[in-house]
mmCIF file of C-alpha atoms and ligand atoms in Angstrom:
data_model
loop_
_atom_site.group_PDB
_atom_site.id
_atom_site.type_symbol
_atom_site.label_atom_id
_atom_site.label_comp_id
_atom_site.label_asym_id
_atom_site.label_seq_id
_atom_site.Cartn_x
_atom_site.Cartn_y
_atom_site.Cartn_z
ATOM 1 C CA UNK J 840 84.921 89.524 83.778
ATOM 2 C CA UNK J 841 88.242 89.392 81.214
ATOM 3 C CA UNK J 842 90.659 86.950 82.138
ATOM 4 C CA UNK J 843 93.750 87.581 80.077
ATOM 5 C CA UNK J 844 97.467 85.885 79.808
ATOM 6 C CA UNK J 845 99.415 89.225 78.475
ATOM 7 C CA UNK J 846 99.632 91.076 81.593
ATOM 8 C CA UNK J 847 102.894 92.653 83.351
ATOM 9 C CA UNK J 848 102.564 92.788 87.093
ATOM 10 C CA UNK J 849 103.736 96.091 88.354
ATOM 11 C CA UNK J 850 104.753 96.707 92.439
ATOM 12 C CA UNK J 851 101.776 99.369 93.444
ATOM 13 C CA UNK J 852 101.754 100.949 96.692
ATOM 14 C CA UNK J 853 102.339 99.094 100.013
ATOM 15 C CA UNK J 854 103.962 96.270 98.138
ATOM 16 C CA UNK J 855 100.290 94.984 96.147
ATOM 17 C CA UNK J 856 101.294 94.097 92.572
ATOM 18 C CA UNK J 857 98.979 95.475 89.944
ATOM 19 C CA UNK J 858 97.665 93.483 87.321
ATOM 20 C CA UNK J 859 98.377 95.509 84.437
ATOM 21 C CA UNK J 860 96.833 93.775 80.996
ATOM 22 C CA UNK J 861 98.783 94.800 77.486
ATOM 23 C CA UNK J 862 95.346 95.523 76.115
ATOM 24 C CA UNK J 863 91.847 95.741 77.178
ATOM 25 C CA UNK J 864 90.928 93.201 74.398
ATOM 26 C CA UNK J 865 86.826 93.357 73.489
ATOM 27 C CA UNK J 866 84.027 93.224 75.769
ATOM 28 C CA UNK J 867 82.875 89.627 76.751
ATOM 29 C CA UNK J 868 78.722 91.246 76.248
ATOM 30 C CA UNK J 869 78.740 92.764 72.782
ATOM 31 C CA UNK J 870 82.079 92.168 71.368
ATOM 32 C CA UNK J 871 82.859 96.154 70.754
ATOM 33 C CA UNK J 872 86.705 96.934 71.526
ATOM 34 C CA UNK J 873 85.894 100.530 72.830
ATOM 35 C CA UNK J 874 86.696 99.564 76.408
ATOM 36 C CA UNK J 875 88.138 102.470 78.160
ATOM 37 C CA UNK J 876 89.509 102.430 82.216
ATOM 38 C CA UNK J 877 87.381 103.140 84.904
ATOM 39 C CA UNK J 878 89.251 102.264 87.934
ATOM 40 C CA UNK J 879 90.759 99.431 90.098
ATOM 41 C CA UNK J 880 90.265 97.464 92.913
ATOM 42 C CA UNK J 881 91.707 95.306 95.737
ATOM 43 C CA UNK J 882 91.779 91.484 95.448
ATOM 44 C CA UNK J 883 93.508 88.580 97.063
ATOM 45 C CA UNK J 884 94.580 85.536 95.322
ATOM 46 C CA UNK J 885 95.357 82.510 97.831
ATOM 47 C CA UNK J 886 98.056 79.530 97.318
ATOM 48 C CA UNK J 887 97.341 76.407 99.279
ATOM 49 C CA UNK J 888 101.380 76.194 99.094
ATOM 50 C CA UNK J 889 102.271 79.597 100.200
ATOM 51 C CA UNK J 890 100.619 82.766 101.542
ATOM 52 C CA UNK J 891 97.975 85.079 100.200
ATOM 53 C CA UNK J 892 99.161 87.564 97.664
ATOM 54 C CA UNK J 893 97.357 91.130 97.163
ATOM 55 C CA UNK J 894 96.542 92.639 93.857
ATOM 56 C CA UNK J 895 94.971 95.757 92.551
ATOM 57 C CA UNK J 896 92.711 95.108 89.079
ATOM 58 C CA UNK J 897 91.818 97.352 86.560
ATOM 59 C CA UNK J 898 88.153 97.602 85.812
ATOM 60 C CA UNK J 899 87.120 99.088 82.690
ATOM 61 C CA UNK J 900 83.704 100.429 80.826
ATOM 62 C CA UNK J 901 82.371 98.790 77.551
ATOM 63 C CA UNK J 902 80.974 102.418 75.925
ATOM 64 C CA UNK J 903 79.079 100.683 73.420
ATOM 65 C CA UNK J 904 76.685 98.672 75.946
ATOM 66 C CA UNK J 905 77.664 100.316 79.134
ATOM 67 C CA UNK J 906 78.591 97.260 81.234
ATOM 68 C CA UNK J 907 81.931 96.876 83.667
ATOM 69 C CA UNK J 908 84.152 94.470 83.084
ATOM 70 C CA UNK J 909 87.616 93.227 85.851
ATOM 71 C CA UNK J 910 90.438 92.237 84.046
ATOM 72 C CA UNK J 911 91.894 89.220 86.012
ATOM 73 C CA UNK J 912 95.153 87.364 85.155
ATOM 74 C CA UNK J 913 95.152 83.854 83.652
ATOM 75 C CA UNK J 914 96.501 82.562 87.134
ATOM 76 C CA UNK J 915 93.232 84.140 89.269
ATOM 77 C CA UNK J 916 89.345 82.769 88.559
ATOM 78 C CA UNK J 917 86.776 84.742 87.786
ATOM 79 C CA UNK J 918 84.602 83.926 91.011
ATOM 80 C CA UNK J 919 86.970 82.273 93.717
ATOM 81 C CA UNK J 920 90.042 83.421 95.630
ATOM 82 C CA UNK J 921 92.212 80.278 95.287
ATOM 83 C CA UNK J 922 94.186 80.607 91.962
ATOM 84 C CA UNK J 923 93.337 78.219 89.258
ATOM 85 C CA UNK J 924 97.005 76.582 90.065
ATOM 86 C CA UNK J 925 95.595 75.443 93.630
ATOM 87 C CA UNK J 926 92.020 74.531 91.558
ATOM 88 C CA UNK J 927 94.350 72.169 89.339
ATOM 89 C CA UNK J 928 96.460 70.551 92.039
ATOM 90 C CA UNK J 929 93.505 69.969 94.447
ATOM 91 C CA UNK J 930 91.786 68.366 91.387
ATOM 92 C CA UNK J 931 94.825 66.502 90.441
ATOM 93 C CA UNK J 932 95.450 65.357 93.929
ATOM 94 C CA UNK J 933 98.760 66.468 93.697
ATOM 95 C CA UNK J 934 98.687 68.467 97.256
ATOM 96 C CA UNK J 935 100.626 66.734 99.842
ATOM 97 C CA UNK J 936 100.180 67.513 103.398
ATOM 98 C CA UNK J 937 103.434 69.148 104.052
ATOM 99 C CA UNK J 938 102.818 71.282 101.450
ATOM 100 C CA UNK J 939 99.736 72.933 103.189
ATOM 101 C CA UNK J 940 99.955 76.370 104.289
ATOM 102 C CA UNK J 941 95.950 77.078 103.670
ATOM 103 C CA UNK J 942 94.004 74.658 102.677
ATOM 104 C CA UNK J 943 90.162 75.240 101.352
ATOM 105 C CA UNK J 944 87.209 73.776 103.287
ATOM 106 C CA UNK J 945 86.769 70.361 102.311
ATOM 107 C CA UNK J 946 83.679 71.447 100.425
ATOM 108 C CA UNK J 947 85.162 74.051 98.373
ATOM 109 C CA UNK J 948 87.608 70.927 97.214
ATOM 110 C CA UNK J 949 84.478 68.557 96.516
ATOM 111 C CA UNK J 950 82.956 70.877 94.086
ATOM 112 C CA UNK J 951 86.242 71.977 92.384
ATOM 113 C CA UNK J 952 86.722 67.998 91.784
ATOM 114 C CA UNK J 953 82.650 67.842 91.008
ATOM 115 C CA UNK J 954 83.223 70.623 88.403
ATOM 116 C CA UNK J 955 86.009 69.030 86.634
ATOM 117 C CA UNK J 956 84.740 65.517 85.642
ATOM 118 C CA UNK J 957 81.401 67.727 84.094
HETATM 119 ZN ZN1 ZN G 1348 79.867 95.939 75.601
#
C-alpha cells in the first residue's frame, strides 16, 4: 500500500472519481522506483458527515521484487473505509450529533481513540 498527497482526481465512468497519483514514487518492500501499472480497482471512502464517495485506484507492480502495491490518497487509510478526516474528528471528539449521516459502530470508534493515545 502507497498512500500519496500529489494526486489529481479525475471523473471516471458512472460518476467514480479516479485517484490518479503524479508519480508512482518507490516501492514501500525494496525501495526500487521501477513500478509500472497493473490495473485498478473499486473502493469506497465513507464521511461520517456526508455520504459515501466511490473511487477507482491504480494498482501497480514493483518489477524488481514482484509485489503489488494500491496507491491510495492521503485522505483514504490503508485498511479502513472511513477517511482519515472522520478517524481525526471521531478521535478529536469533534463529531456532533447533527452532523451524523453514518456513523461507525461504537467499536470501530473505541479502537480508533485506543490507537491514537499509543
Ligand atoms: Zn519492490
Amino acid at each position: 500500500m502507497i498512500i500519496t498527497k500529489n494526486y489529481r482526481l479525475r471523473e471516471w465512468s458512472g460518476g467514480i472519481m479516479l485517484v490518479e497519483p503524479d508519480s508512482y514514487g518507490n516501492c514501500p518492500d525494496c525501495g526500487s522506483r521501477e513500478l509500472k501499472y497493473r490495473d485498478y480497482c473499486y473502493r469506497i471512502c465513507k464521511e461520517i458527515d456526508a455520504d459515501a464517495k466511490s473511487y477507482f485506484i491504480i494498482s501497480v507492480k514493483c518489477e524488481y521484487c514482484g509485489r503489488l502495491h494500491r496507491i491510495l490518497s492521503d485522505f483514504m487509510r490503508a485498511y479502513g473505509q472511513y477517511s482519515s478526516k472522520a478517524v481525526r474528528d471521531v478521535v478529536a471528539g469533534e463529531v456532533s450529533n447533527d452532523d451524523v449521516i453514518e456513523y461507525p459502530c461504537q467499536i470501530t470508534m473505541n479502537r480508533w481513540k485506543n490507537k491514537s493515545n499509543e
